[in-house]
Coordinates of C-alpha atoms in Angstrom, one line a residue:
M1 CA -131.5 -40.4 89.6
G2 CA -133.8 -37.7 90.8
L3 CA -136.7 -35.8 89.3
V4 CA -137.2 -32.1 89.7
S5 CA -140.8 -31.3 88.5
R6 CA -142.1 -28.6 90.8
G7 CA -141.6 -27.0 94.2
A8 CA -138.6 -24.9 93.3
A9 CA -138.7 -21.1 93.1
A10 CA -138.9 -19.5 89.7
A11 CA -136.0 -17.0 89.8
G12 CA -134.0 -15.3 87.1
L13 CA -136.2 -16.3 84.1
G14 CA -134.8 -14.9 80.9
P15 CA -135.6 -15.1 77.2
A16 CA -134.4 -17.8 74.9
N17 CA -132.9 -16.6 71.7
A18 CA -134.5 -13.2 72.5
A19 CA -137.9 -14.8 72.3
V20 CA -139.2 -14.4 75.8
R21 CA -138.3 -11.9 78.6
P22 CA -139.4 -12.0 82.2
G23 CA -141.6 -9.0 81.7
Q24 CA -143.3 -10.5 78.6
L25 CA -144.4 -13.9 79.9
N26 CA -148.1 -13.0 79.5
A27 CA -147.7 -12.1 75.8
V28 CA -148.0 -15.6 74.3
P29 CA -147.9 -15.7 70.5
N30 CA -150.4 -17.4 68.4
L31 CA -150.3 -21.1 68.8
I32 CA -152.3 -22.0 65.8
P33 CA -150.4 -24.5 63.7
T34 CA -149.2 -23.5 60.3
P35 CA -150.3 -25.8 57.4
Q36 CA -147.6 -28.1 56.4
P37 CA -146.4 -28.1 52.9
E38 CA -145.3 -31.2 51.1
G39 CA -141.6 -30.4 51.4
G40 CA -141.3 -31.3 55.1
A41 CA -138.7 -33.5 56.5
R42 CA -139.4 -37.2 56.6
G43 CA -140.6 -38.5 60.0
S44 CA -141.7 -35.0 61.2
S45 CA -145.1 -33.3 60.9
R46 CA -143.6 -29.9 60.9
V47 CA -141.8 -27.6 58.4
P48 CA -138.0 -27.3 58.9
G49 CA -137.0 -23.8 59.9
M50 CA -140.3 -22.9 61.5
V51 CA -140.7 -21.6 65.0
L52 CA -140.8 -24.4 67.6
K53 CA -142.6 -23.7 70.9
A54 CA -141.1 -25.2 74.1
F55 CA -143.3 -25.0 77.2
F56 CA -140.9 -25.0 80.2
P57 CA -142.1 -25.3 83.9
T58 CA -140.9 -22.5 86.1
C59 CA -140.1 -24.9 88.9
C60 CA -137.4 -26.6 86.8
T61 CA -135.3 -23.4 86.3
S62 CA -133.1 -24.1 89.3
A63 CA -132.7 -27.8 88.5
D64 CA -129.3 -29.4 87.9
S65 CA -128.2 -30.4 84.5
G66 CA -129.9 -33.4 83.0
L67 CA -132.5 -34.7 80.6
L68 CA -135.7 -32.9 79.6
V69 CA -138.7 -35.3 80.0
G70 CA -142.0 -34.4 78.4
R71 CA -144.3 -34.8 75.4
W72 CA -143.9 -33.7 71.8
V73 CA -147.1 -32.4 70.2
P74 CA -146.4 -32.6 66.4
E75 CA -149.7 -31.0 65.4
Q76 CA -148.8 -27.8 67.3
S77 CA -145.0 -28.0 66.8
S78 CA -144.7 -27.8 70.5
A79 CA -142.7 -29.5 73.2
V80 CA -144.2 -29.7 76.7
V81 CA -141.5 -30.2 79.3
L82 CA -142.7 -31.9 82.4
A83 CA -139.7 -32.7 84.5
V84 CA -135.9 -32.8 84.5
V85 CA -134.0 -36.0 85.3
H86 CA -130.8 -34.6 86.7
F87 CA -127.4 -36.3 86.9
P88 CA -126.4 -38.9 87.9
F89 CA -128.8 -41.3 86.3
I90 CA -128.8 -44.7 84.6
P91 CA -130.3 -44.7 81.1
V92 CA -132.0 -48.0 81.6
R93 CA -133.7 -46.8 84.8
V94 CA -134.8 -43.6 82.9
K95 CA -136.4 -45.7 80.2
E96 CA -138.1 -48.0 82.7
L97 CA -139.5 -44.9 84.5
L98 CA -140.9 -43.4 81.3
A99 CA -142.5 -46.8 80.4
Q100 CA -144.2 -46.9 83.7
V101 CA -145.5 -43.3 83.3
Q102 CA -146.7 -44.1 79.8
Q103 CA -148.6 -47.1 81.0
A104 CA -150.2 -45.3 83.9
S105 CA -151.1 -42.0 82.2
Q106 CA -151.4 -43.1 78.5
V107 CA -149.3 -40.1 77.5
G108 CA -146.4 -40.4 75.1
V109 CA -143.7 -39.2 77.5
A110 CA -140.2 -39.3 76.1
V111 CA -136.8 -37.6 76.5
L112 CA -137.0 -34.4 74.5
G113 CA -133.5 -33.2 74.9
T114 CA -130.9 -31.9 77.4
W115 CA -130.9 -29.2 80.1
C116 CA -127.7 -27.5 81.1
H117 CA -127.6 -25.4 84.2
R118 CA -124.1 -24.0 84.6
R119 CA -124.0 -22.9 88.2
Q120 CA -120.2 -22.8 88.2
E121 CA -117.6 -22.3 85.6
P122 CA -118.5 -24.2 82.4
E123 CA -116.8 -27.5 82.0
E124 CA -115.2 -28.5 78.7
G125 CA -116.6 -32.0 78.5
L126 CA -120.2 -31.1 79.7
G127 CA -121.4 -29.9 76.3
R128 CA -119.8 -32.9 74.5
F129 CA -121.4 -35.3 77.0
L130 CA -124.9 -33.7 76.6
E131 CA -124.7 -34.0 72.8
G132 CA -123.8 -37.7 73.1
L133 CA -127.0 -38.4 75.1
G134 CA -129.0 -37.8 71.8
V135 CA -127.7 -41.1 70.6
I136 CA -129.1 -43.0 73.6
F137 CA -132.4 -41.1 73.8
F138 CA -133.2 -40.4 70.2
H139 CA -135.8 -37.8 69.5
E140 CA -136.6 -35.6 66.5
P141 CA -136.2 -32.7 67.1
W142 CA -133.6 -32.7 69.9
L143 CA -133.9 -29.8 72.3
Q144 CA -130.8 -28.2 73.9
L145 CA -131.7 -25.7 76.7
C146 CA -128.9 -24.0 78.6
R147 CA -128.9 -21.4 81.4
E148 CA -125.7 -19.5 81.6
R149 CA -124.1 -18.6 84.9
G150 CA -124.8 -15.0 85.9
S151 CA -126.8 -14.2 82.8
T152 CA -130.5 -13.5 82.2
F153 CA -130.5 -15.0 78.7
W154 CA -130.9 -18.6 77.9
S155 CA -129.5 -20.6 75.0
C156 CA -132.2 -22.7 73.2
K157 CA -131.6 -24.9 70.2
A158 CA -133.7 -27.5 68.3
I159 CA -131.5 -29.7 66.2
Q160 CA -132.8 -31.8 63.3
R161 CA -130.6 -34.7 62.4
S162 CA -132.6 -36.1 59.4
T163 CA -132.9 -33.0 57.3
P164 CA -132.6 -32.8 53.4
P165 CA -129.6 -31.1 51.9
G166 CA -130.0 -27.4 51.7
V167 CA -132.4 -27.2 54.6
P168 CA -131.3 -25.6 57.9
S169 CA -130.7 -28.2 60.7
E170 CA -131.5 -25.9 63.5
D171 CA -134.9 -24.3 64.2
Q172 CA -135.9 -21.2 66.0
V173 CA -137.2 -21.9 69.5
M174 CA -139.8 -19.9 71.4
L175 CA -139.5 -20.6 75.1
V176 CA -142.8 -20.3 77.0
F177 CA -142.7 -20.5 80.8
Y178 CA -145.7 -21.9 82.7
D179 CA -146.6 -22.6 86.3
Q180 CA -146.9 -26.4 86.5
R181 CA -149.0 -26.5 89.7
Q182 CA -151.6 -23.9 88.4
V183 CA -151.9 -25.7 85.0
L184 CA -152.3 -29.0 86.8
L185 CA -155.1 -27.8 89.1
S186 CA -156.9 -25.6 86.5
Q187 CA -159.6 -26.4 84.1
L188 CA -159.5 -25.0 80.6
H189 CA -162.8 -23.6 79.2
P190 CA -163.7 -22.9 75.6
P191 CA -162.7 -19.4 74.3
A192 CA -166.4 -18.4 74.2
A193 CA -166.6 -18.7 78.0
L194 CA -163.5 -16.7 78.6
P195 CA -163.6 -12.8 79.1
D196 CA -162.6 -10.6 76.3
H197 CA -158.9 -10.2 75.5
Q198 CA -157.2 -7.0 76.6
A199 CA -155.6 -4.7 74.2
G200 CA -152.2 -6.0 73.0
D201 CA -152.9 -9.6 73.9
A202 CA -152.6 -12.1 71.0
P203 CA -155.3 -14.7 70.6
A204 CA -154.4 -18.3 71.5
S205 CA -155.4 -21.5 69.9
A206 CA -157.7 -23.5 72.1
G207 CA -156.5 -26.8 70.6
G208 CA -152.8 -25.9 71.3
L209 CA -153.5 -24.9 74.9
A210 CA -155.8 -27.9 75.4
A211 CA -152.9 -30.2 74.5
V212 CA -150.6 -28.5 77.0
F213 CA -153.2 -28.7 79.8
D214 CA -154.2 -32.3 79.0
T215 CA -150.5 -33.4 79.0
V216 CA -149.8 -31.9 82.4
A217 CA -153.1 -33.2 83.9
R218 CA -152.6 -36.7 82.7
S219 CA -148.9 -36.9 83.8
K220 CA -149.6 -37.0 87.5
A221 CA -147.8 -40.4 87.7
L222 CA -144.5 -38.6 86.9
F223 CA -145.0 -36.1 89.8
S224 CA -146.1 -38.9 92.2
S225 CA -143.0 -40.9 91.5
D226 CA -140.9 -37.9 92.1
R227 CA -142.4 -37.3 95.5
L228 CA -142.1 -40.9 96.4
F229 CA -138.5 -40.9 95.4
R230 CA -137.7 -37.9 97.6
L231 CA -139.7 -39.2 100.6
W232 CA -138.7 -42.8 100.4
P233 CA -137.3 -43.1 103.9
L234 CA -140.7 -42.1 105.5
P235 CA -142.7 -45.1 104.2
F236 CA -139.7 -47.3 104.8
I237 CA -139.5 -46.3 108.5
C238 CA -143.3 -46.5 108.9
S239 CA -143.3 -50.0 107.5
K240 CA -140.9 -51.1 110.2
L241 CA -142.7 -49.5 113.2
S242 CA -145.3 -51.7 114.8
T243 CA -147.4 -48.6 115.8
C244 CA -147.8 -47.4 112.2
E245 CA -148.8 -50.9 111.1
Q246 CA -151.3 -51.3 113.9
V247 CA -152.9 -47.9 113.2
R248 CA -153.1 -48.7 109.5
H249 CA -154.8 -52.0 110.4
R250 CA -157.3 -50.4 112.7
L251 CA -158.2 -47.8 110.1
G252 CA -158.9 -50.6 107.7
Q253 CA -161.2 -52.3 110.3
L254 CA -163.0 -49.0 111.0
S255 CA -163.6 -48.5 107.2
L256 CA -165.2 -52.0 107.1
V257 CA -167.4 -51.3 110.2
F258 CA -168.7 -48.0 108.9
S259 CA -169.1 -49.1 105.3
T260 CA -172.6 -48.6 103.9
Q261 CA -172.3 -51.6 101.7
K262 CA -174.7 -54.4 102.7
A263 CA -173.3 -57.8 103.6
E264 CA -173.9 -60.3 100.8
N265 CA -173.9 -63.4 103.0
P266 CA -173.9 -64.4 106.7
T267 CA -170.2 -64.9 106.7
Q268 CA -169.5 -61.2 105.8
L269 CA -172.1 -60.1 108.4
M270 CA -170.4 -62.3 111.0
R271 CA -167.0 -60.8 110.1
K272 CA -168.2 -57.3 110.5
A273 CA -169.7 -58.1 113.9
N274 CA -166.4 -59.7 115.0
V275 CA -164.5 -56.6 113.9
L276 CA -166.8 -54.3 115.8
I277 CA -166.6 -56.3 119.0
S278 CA -162.8 -56.5 118.6
V279 CA -162.5 -52.7 118.2
L280 CA -164.8 -52.0 121.1
L281 CA -162.9 -54.4 123.4
D282 CA -159.6 -52.9 122.3
V283 CA -160.7 -49.4 123.1
A284 CA -162.2 -50.5 126.4
L285 CA -158.9 -52.1 127.5
G286 CA -157.0 -49.1 126.3
L287 CA -159.1 -46.7 128.4
A288 CA -158.7 -49.0 131.4
L289 CA -154.9 -48.9 130.9
L290 CA -155.0 -45.1 130.6
T291 CA -157.0 -44.8 133.8
W292 CA -154.5 -47.0 135.6
L293 CA -151.5 -45.0 134.3
H294 CA -152.8 -41.6 135.2
G295 CA -153.9 -42.7 138.7
K296 CA -151.5 -42.2 141.6
D297 CA -148.9 -40.6 139.4
R298 CA -147.7 -43.9 138.0
I299 CA -146.3 -42.3 134.9
G300 CA -143.9 -40.2 137.1
Q301 CA -142.9 -43.4 139.0
L302 CA -142.1 -45.2 135.7
A303 CA -140.1 -42.2 134.4
D304 CA -138.1 -42.1 137.7
A305 CA -137.4 -45.9 137.5
L306 CA -136.5 -46.0 133.8
I307 CA -133.1 -44.2 134.0
P308 CA -131.7 -46.4 136.8
V309 CA -132.8 -49.5 134.9
A310 CA -131.1 -48.2 131.8
D311 CA -127.9 -47.5 133.8
R312 CA -128.1 -51.0 135.4
V313 CA -128.4 -52.6 132.0
A314 CA -125.4 -50.6 130.6
E315 CA -123.4 -51.5 133.7
E316 CA -124.1 -55.2 133.3
L317 CA -123.1 -55.0 129.7
Q318 CA -119.8 -53.3 130.7
H319 CA -119.1 -56.1 133.2
L320 CA -119.9 -58.7 130.5
L321 CA -117.5 -57.0 128.0
Q322 CA -114.8 -56.9 130.6
W323 CA -115.3 -60.6 131.3
L324 CA -115.0 -61.3 127.6
M325 CA -111.8 -59.2 127.4
G326 CA -110.2 -61.4 130.0
A327 CA -110.3 -65.2 129.9
P328 CA -114.0 -66.1 129.7
A329 CA -114.6 -69.7 131.1
G330 CA -110.9 -70.3 131.0
L331 CA -110.7 -70.0 127.2
K332 CA -107.6 -68.6 125.6
M333 CA -108.6 -65.8 123.2
N334 CA -106.6 -63.8 120.7
R335 CA -105.6 -60.9 122.9
A336 CA -105.2 -58.3 120.2
L337 CA -108.6 -59.0 118.5
D338 CA -110.2 -59.4 121.9
Q339 CA -109.0 -55.9 123.1
V340 CA -110.0 -54.2 119.9
L341 CA -113.6 -55.7 119.9
G342 CA -114.0 -55.1 123.7
R343 CA -113.0 -51.4 123.5
F344 CA -115.1 -50.9 120.4
F345 CA -118.2 -52.2 122.2
L346 CA -117.4 -50.3 125.4
Y347 CA -117.2 -47.1 123.4
H348 CA -120.7 -47.7 122.0
I349 CA -122.0 -48.3 125.5
H350 CA -120.5 -45.0 126.6
L351 CA -122.3 -43.3 123.8
W352 CA -125.6 -45.0 124.7
I353 CA -125.4 -43.9 128.3
S354 CA -124.7 -40.3 127.3
Y355 CA -127.7 -40.4 125.0
I356 CA -130.0 -41.8 127.7
H357 CA -128.9 -39.1 130.2
L358 CA -129.4 -36.5 127.5
M359 CA -133.0 -37.6 127.0
S360 CA -133.8 -38.0 130.8
P361 CA -135.5 -34.6 131.2
F362 CA -138.0 -35.5 128.4
I363 CA -138.8 -39.1 129.4
E364 CA -141.7 -38.3 131.7
R365 CA -143.4 -36.2 128.9
I366 CA -142.7 -38.9 126.4
L367 CA -144.3 -41.5 128.7
W368 CA -147.3 -39.2 129.2
H369 CA -147.9 -39.1 125.5
V370 CA -147.4 -42.9 125.2
G371 CA -150.0 -43.4 127.9
L372 CA -152.3 -41.0 126.1
S373 CA -152.1 -43.2 123.0
A374 CA -153.9 -45.9 124.9
C375 CA -157.2 -44.2 124.2
L376 CA -156.8 -45.5 120.6
G377 CA -156.8 -49.0 122.0
L378 CA -154.6 -51.4 124.0
T379 CA -153.1 -52.8 120.8
V380 CA -151.7 -49.3 119.8
A381 CA -150.2 -48.9 123.3
V382 CA -148.6 -52.3 123.2
S383 CA -147.3 -51.7 119.7
L384 CA -145.8 -48.4 120.8
L385 CA -144.2 -50.2 123.8
S386 CA -142.6 -52.6 121.4
D387 CA -141.2 -49.8 119.3
I388 CA -139.8 -48.1 122.5
I389 CA -138.1 -51.4 123.5
A390 CA -136.6 -51.5 120.1
L391 CA -135.2 -48.0 120.5
L392 CA -134.0 -48.6 124.0
T393 CA -132.1 -51.7 122.9
F394 CA -130.8 -50.3 119.7
H395 CA -127.2 -50.6 121.0
I396 CA -127.7 -54.4 121.6
Y397 CA -129.0 -54.6 118.0
C398 CA -125.8 -52.8 116.8
F399 CA -123.6 -55.2 118.8
Y400 CA -125.4 -58.1 117.3
V401 CA -125.0 -56.8 113.7
Y402 CA -121.3 -56.1 114.2
G403 CA -120.6 -59.5 115.6
A404 CA -122.8 -61.3 113.1
R405 CA -121.2 -59.6 110.1
L406 CA -117.7 -60.3 111.3
Y407 CA -118.6 -63.9 112.1
C408 CA -120.4 -64.4 108.8
L409 CA -117.4 -63.1 106.9
K410 CA -115.1 -65.5 108.5
M411 CA -117.4 -68.5 108.1
Y412 CA -117.9 -67.9 104.4
G413 CA -114.1 -67.2 104.0
L414 CA -113.4 -70.6 105.7
S415 CA -115.9 -72.4 103.5
S416 CA -114.3 -70.9 100.4
L417 CA -110.8 -71.8 101.5
W418 CA -111.9 -75.3 102.4
R419 CA -113.2 -75.7 98.8
L420 CA -109.9 -74.5 97.6
F421 CA -108.1 -77.3 99.4
R422 CA -110.4 -79.8 97.8
G423 CA -109.9 -78.4 94.3
K424 CA -113.4 -76.9 94.2
K425 CA -114.9 -73.5 93.7
W426 CA -118.4 -71.9 93.9
N427 CA -119.8 -71.2 90.4
V428 CA -121.8 -68.0 90.8
L429 CA -123.5 -68.2 87.4
R430 CA -124.7 -71.8 87.7
Q431 CA -125.1 -71.7 91.5
R432 CA -123.2 -74.9 92.1
V433 CA -119.8 -76.2 93.2
D434 CA -117.4 -77.0 90.3
S435 CA -114.0 -78.5 90.0
C436 CA -111.0 -76.1 89.6
S437 CA -107.3 -76.4 89.4
Y438 CA -105.1 -74.0 91.5
D439 CA -101.4 -73.3 91.2
L440 CA -98.9 -73.5 94.0
D441 CA -99.0 -69.8 94.9
Q442 CA -102.8 -69.8 95.3
L443 CA -102.6 -72.9 97.6
F444 CA -99.9 -71.3 99.7
I445 CA -101.8 -68.0 100.1
G446 CA -105.0 -69.9 100.8
T447 CA -103.3 -72.0 103.5
L448 CA -102.0 -68.8 105.3
L449 CA -105.5 -67.2 105.2
F450 CA -107.2 -70.4 106.4
T451 CA -104.8 -70.6 109.3
I452 CA -105.3 -67.0 110.3
L453 CA -109.1 -67.3 110.1
V454 CA -109.2 -70.5 112.1
F455 CA -107.2 -69.0 115.0
L456 CA -109.3 -65.8 115.0
L457 CA -112.6 -67.6 114.8
P458 CA -113.0 -68.6 118.5
T459 CA -112.7 -64.9 119.6
T460 CA -115.2 -63.7 117.0
A461 CA -117.6 -66.6 117.7
L462 CA -117.7 -65.9 121.4
Y463 CA -118.6 -62.3 120.9
Y464 CA -121.2 -63.3 118.3
L465 CA -122.7 -66.0 120.6
V466 CA -123.1 -63.6 123.6
F467 CA -124.7 -60.7 121.6
T468 CA -126.9 -63.2 119.6
L469 CA -128.3 -64.4 122.9
L470 CA -129.0 -60.9 124.0
R471 CA -130.6 -60.1 120.6
L472 CA -132.8 -63.2 120.8
L473 CA -133.9 -62.2 124.3
V474 CA -135.1 -58.8 123.0
V475 CA -136.8 -60.4 120.0
A476 CA -138.6 -62.9 122.3
V477 CA -140.0 -60.0 124.4
Q478 CA -141.1 -58.2 121.3
G479 CA -142.6 -61.4 120.0
L480 CA -144.7 -61.8 123.1
L481 CA -146.0 -58.3 122.7
H482 CA -146.8 -59.0 119.0
L483 CA -148.6 -62.2 120.0
L484 CA -150.8 -60.2 122.3
V485 CA -151.6 -57.6 119.6
D486 CA -152.4 -60.4 117.1
L487 CA -154.6 -62.2 119.6
I488 CA -156.7 -59.1 120.2
N489 CA -156.8 -58.3 116.5
S490 CA -157.7 -61.8 115.2
L491 CA -159.8 -63.4 117.9
P492 CA -163.5 -63.7 116.7
L493 CA -165.1 -62.6 120.0
Y494 CA -168.6 -62.3 118.7
S495 CA -168.5 -65.8 117.2
V496 CA -167.1 -67.3 120.4
G497 CA -169.8 -65.4 122.4
L498 CA -172.5 -66.6 120.1
R499 CA -171.2 -70.2 120.4
L500 CA -171.3 -69.9 124.2
C501 CA -174.7 -68.3 124.6
R502 CA -176.6 -69.7 121.6
P503 CA -174.8 -72.8 120.4
Y504 CA -177.5 -73.6 117.9
R505 CA -176.6 -70.6 115.8
L506 CA -173.3 -72.2 114.7
A507 CA -174.2 -75.8 113.6
A508 CA -171.7 -78.5 112.7
G509 CA -174.5 -81.0 111.9
V510 CA -177.4 -82.7 113.6
K511 CA -177.9 -85.7 115.8
F512 CA -181.0 -87.8 116.5
R513 CA -182.2 -89.1 119.9
V514 CA -184.8 -91.8 120.1
L515 CA -187.9 -90.8 122.0
E516 CA -190.1 -93.9 121.6
H517 CA -189.4 -97.2 120.0
E518 CA -192.2 -99.8 120.6
A519 CA -193.6 -102.5 118.4
G520 CA -196.6 -101.5 116.4
K521 CA -196.0 -97.8 117.0
P522 CA -194.3 -95.3 114.9
L523 CA -190.7 -94.5 115.7
R524 CA -190.3 -91.0 117.2
L525 CA -187.0 -89.2 117.0
L526 CA -185.8 -85.8 118.2
M527 CA -183.4 -83.9 115.9
Q528 CA -180.9 -81.8 117.8
I529 CA -178.4 -79.3 116.5
N530 CA -174.8 -80.4 116.9
P531 CA -172.9 -77.2 117.8
L532 CA -169.6 -76.3 116.2
P533 CA -166.6 -76.9 118.4
Y534 CA -164.8 -73.9 119.7
S535 CA -161.6 -74.7 117.8
R536 CA -163.4 -74.8 114.5
V537 CA -165.2 -71.5 115.4
V538 CA -161.9 -69.8 115.9
R539 CA -160.4 -71.2 112.7
A540 CA -163.5 -70.4 110.6
Y541 CA -164.1 -66.9 111.8
R542 CA -160.5 -65.8 112.7
L543 CA -159.9 -62.2 111.6
P544 CA -156.8 -61.2 109.6
S545 CA -154.1 -59.6 111.7
C546 CA -151.5 -57.0 110.8
G547 CA -148.7 -59.4 111.6
C548 CA -146.7 -60.0 108.4
R549 CA -143.6 -61.3 110.0
P550 CA -141.9 -64.4 108.6
K551 CA -142.5 -67.8 110.1
L552 CA -139.1 -69.4 110.2
S553 CA -138.8 -73.1 110.8
W554 CA -136.4 -74.3 113.6
S555 CA -134.0 -75.8 111.0
S556 CA -133.9 -72.5 109.0
L557 CA -133.4 -70.5 112.2
C558 CA -130.5 -72.7 113.4
R559 CA -128.9 -72.5 110.0
K560 CA -129.0 -68.7 110.0
L561 CA -127.6 -68.6 113.5
F562 CA -124.8 -71.0 112.6
F563 CA -123.7 -69.1 109.5
G564 CA -124.1 -65.7 111.0
E565 CA -127.0 -64.5 108.8
L566 CA -129.0 -61.6 110.2
I567 CA -132.4 -62.4 111.6
Y568 CA -134.9 -59.7 110.7
P569 CA -138.3 -60.0 112.5
W570 CA -140.0 -58.1 109.6
R571 CA -139.0 -59.8 106.4
Q572 CA -138.0 -63.1 104.9
K573 CA -135.0 -63.6 102.6
G574 CA -135.9 -65.5 99.5
G575 CA -132.7 -66.1 97.8
K576 CA -129.3 -67.6 98.6
Q577 CA -126.9 -65.3 100.2
D578 CA -123.3 -65.7 99.0

């Protein structure tokens, strides 16, 4: 499902039922509503057979066939089209989207009708299908707009389903095109503030135009959801990059430091001071790293050493795969499956080496920009280094995913077949194991499949074990880098320095020391401040970090590794995976 609300070129606009032509878009008829007699149709505040005004955005003229989404203004007998939901779509998702837009904008947005854009030869079942959508999305009246292929004229209909006998079921439609962006950004003034009309211009009703302007202005949520739908890979990718997360975290800290709001208590003041010291230390360390990188041409040396290291890693992987394709550790593998998996992974390594050598002329410039990012702070440079490691080891991640998926498929297949031998099955609805009776053919086929999977399991398990160890090594290196970033982000340096220089500022209590205790004389005691321990200082004033990665227990990690479930460093699976 996709929305087309604006951004398309307005080309080939034609009249609807000879009501509007491209050269007459400025001549808007009178929008003053006609008084309604008592003989109107039930459920509608308009007179059957009168002219209905449909405001259509010019950016939707090139949209594919779909549903017209907008607002019906009964007082003006007008339909304001806001967007087109083009095929394919799910009706339930469309209704959910309209409910969200109504809740956010407080505008009665609904499906007003259908839009047919016949780019190719007209299909026989398209018109019948569009008419059937009126049963799912009921609206009175139901608009049917159609743009014919190779024609400047449009077909516009407004169908009334609940009309009394003898009253026409179709109304005349006046199609008015408007620029959605201009209407969204403009501010409508009263007619007295507008200049005089030119000769030949018809007066317009301020109330009717105000309803159109207000509808478009309050429906920003519909346009925002459209942009988010079209650009959804961008925020998804940014949420997985450590650099973007760290930059977003630093921007939040800077907004706190430069905030003009006064701290309400000493805790908030201490937090702002800790954030300021953390940012200053991060920038100072980043500038020191930048100075070291640009001194003695170290960036060029790193660029010259990176290609040989990548070639050496690829060569070691090739030797490892050739070892697995033989008889690793004296194990007898399934030769056919072993050769297929080995050649598959060798081909991926060949592609990776070609990609590295293709990027070799640009590596020094890339490293120069990476080093320049250290002026934003050491944490940004370290996060960027983590992302570069993830990109350079992407082939290892692919090997791990391939092996894990194949191993997981066999493990779940063996567990299902083992339940078959015991007369059990997994109940998906109740999420439990129930008893089940199988016939002889099912048991025979299950025995064959179980035997095949058992004999193929050692070969798959060996590949999975090797690539899982490589993947865990990469994750461990990235984890150390993330720990360094989280340490700089969350360590309360100002509080620790205050505890070191002026321990009385952070008190955990008091203690008394006896100065004089003699008979017949008053007891003299000295009250001293008991400073807060360093561990409690760190726990009490620790800053929130940008690390939102899941904390898996050792038992959960071992379970995932045994069953071949993928280990994602950035999210936690909440449900059971079948």
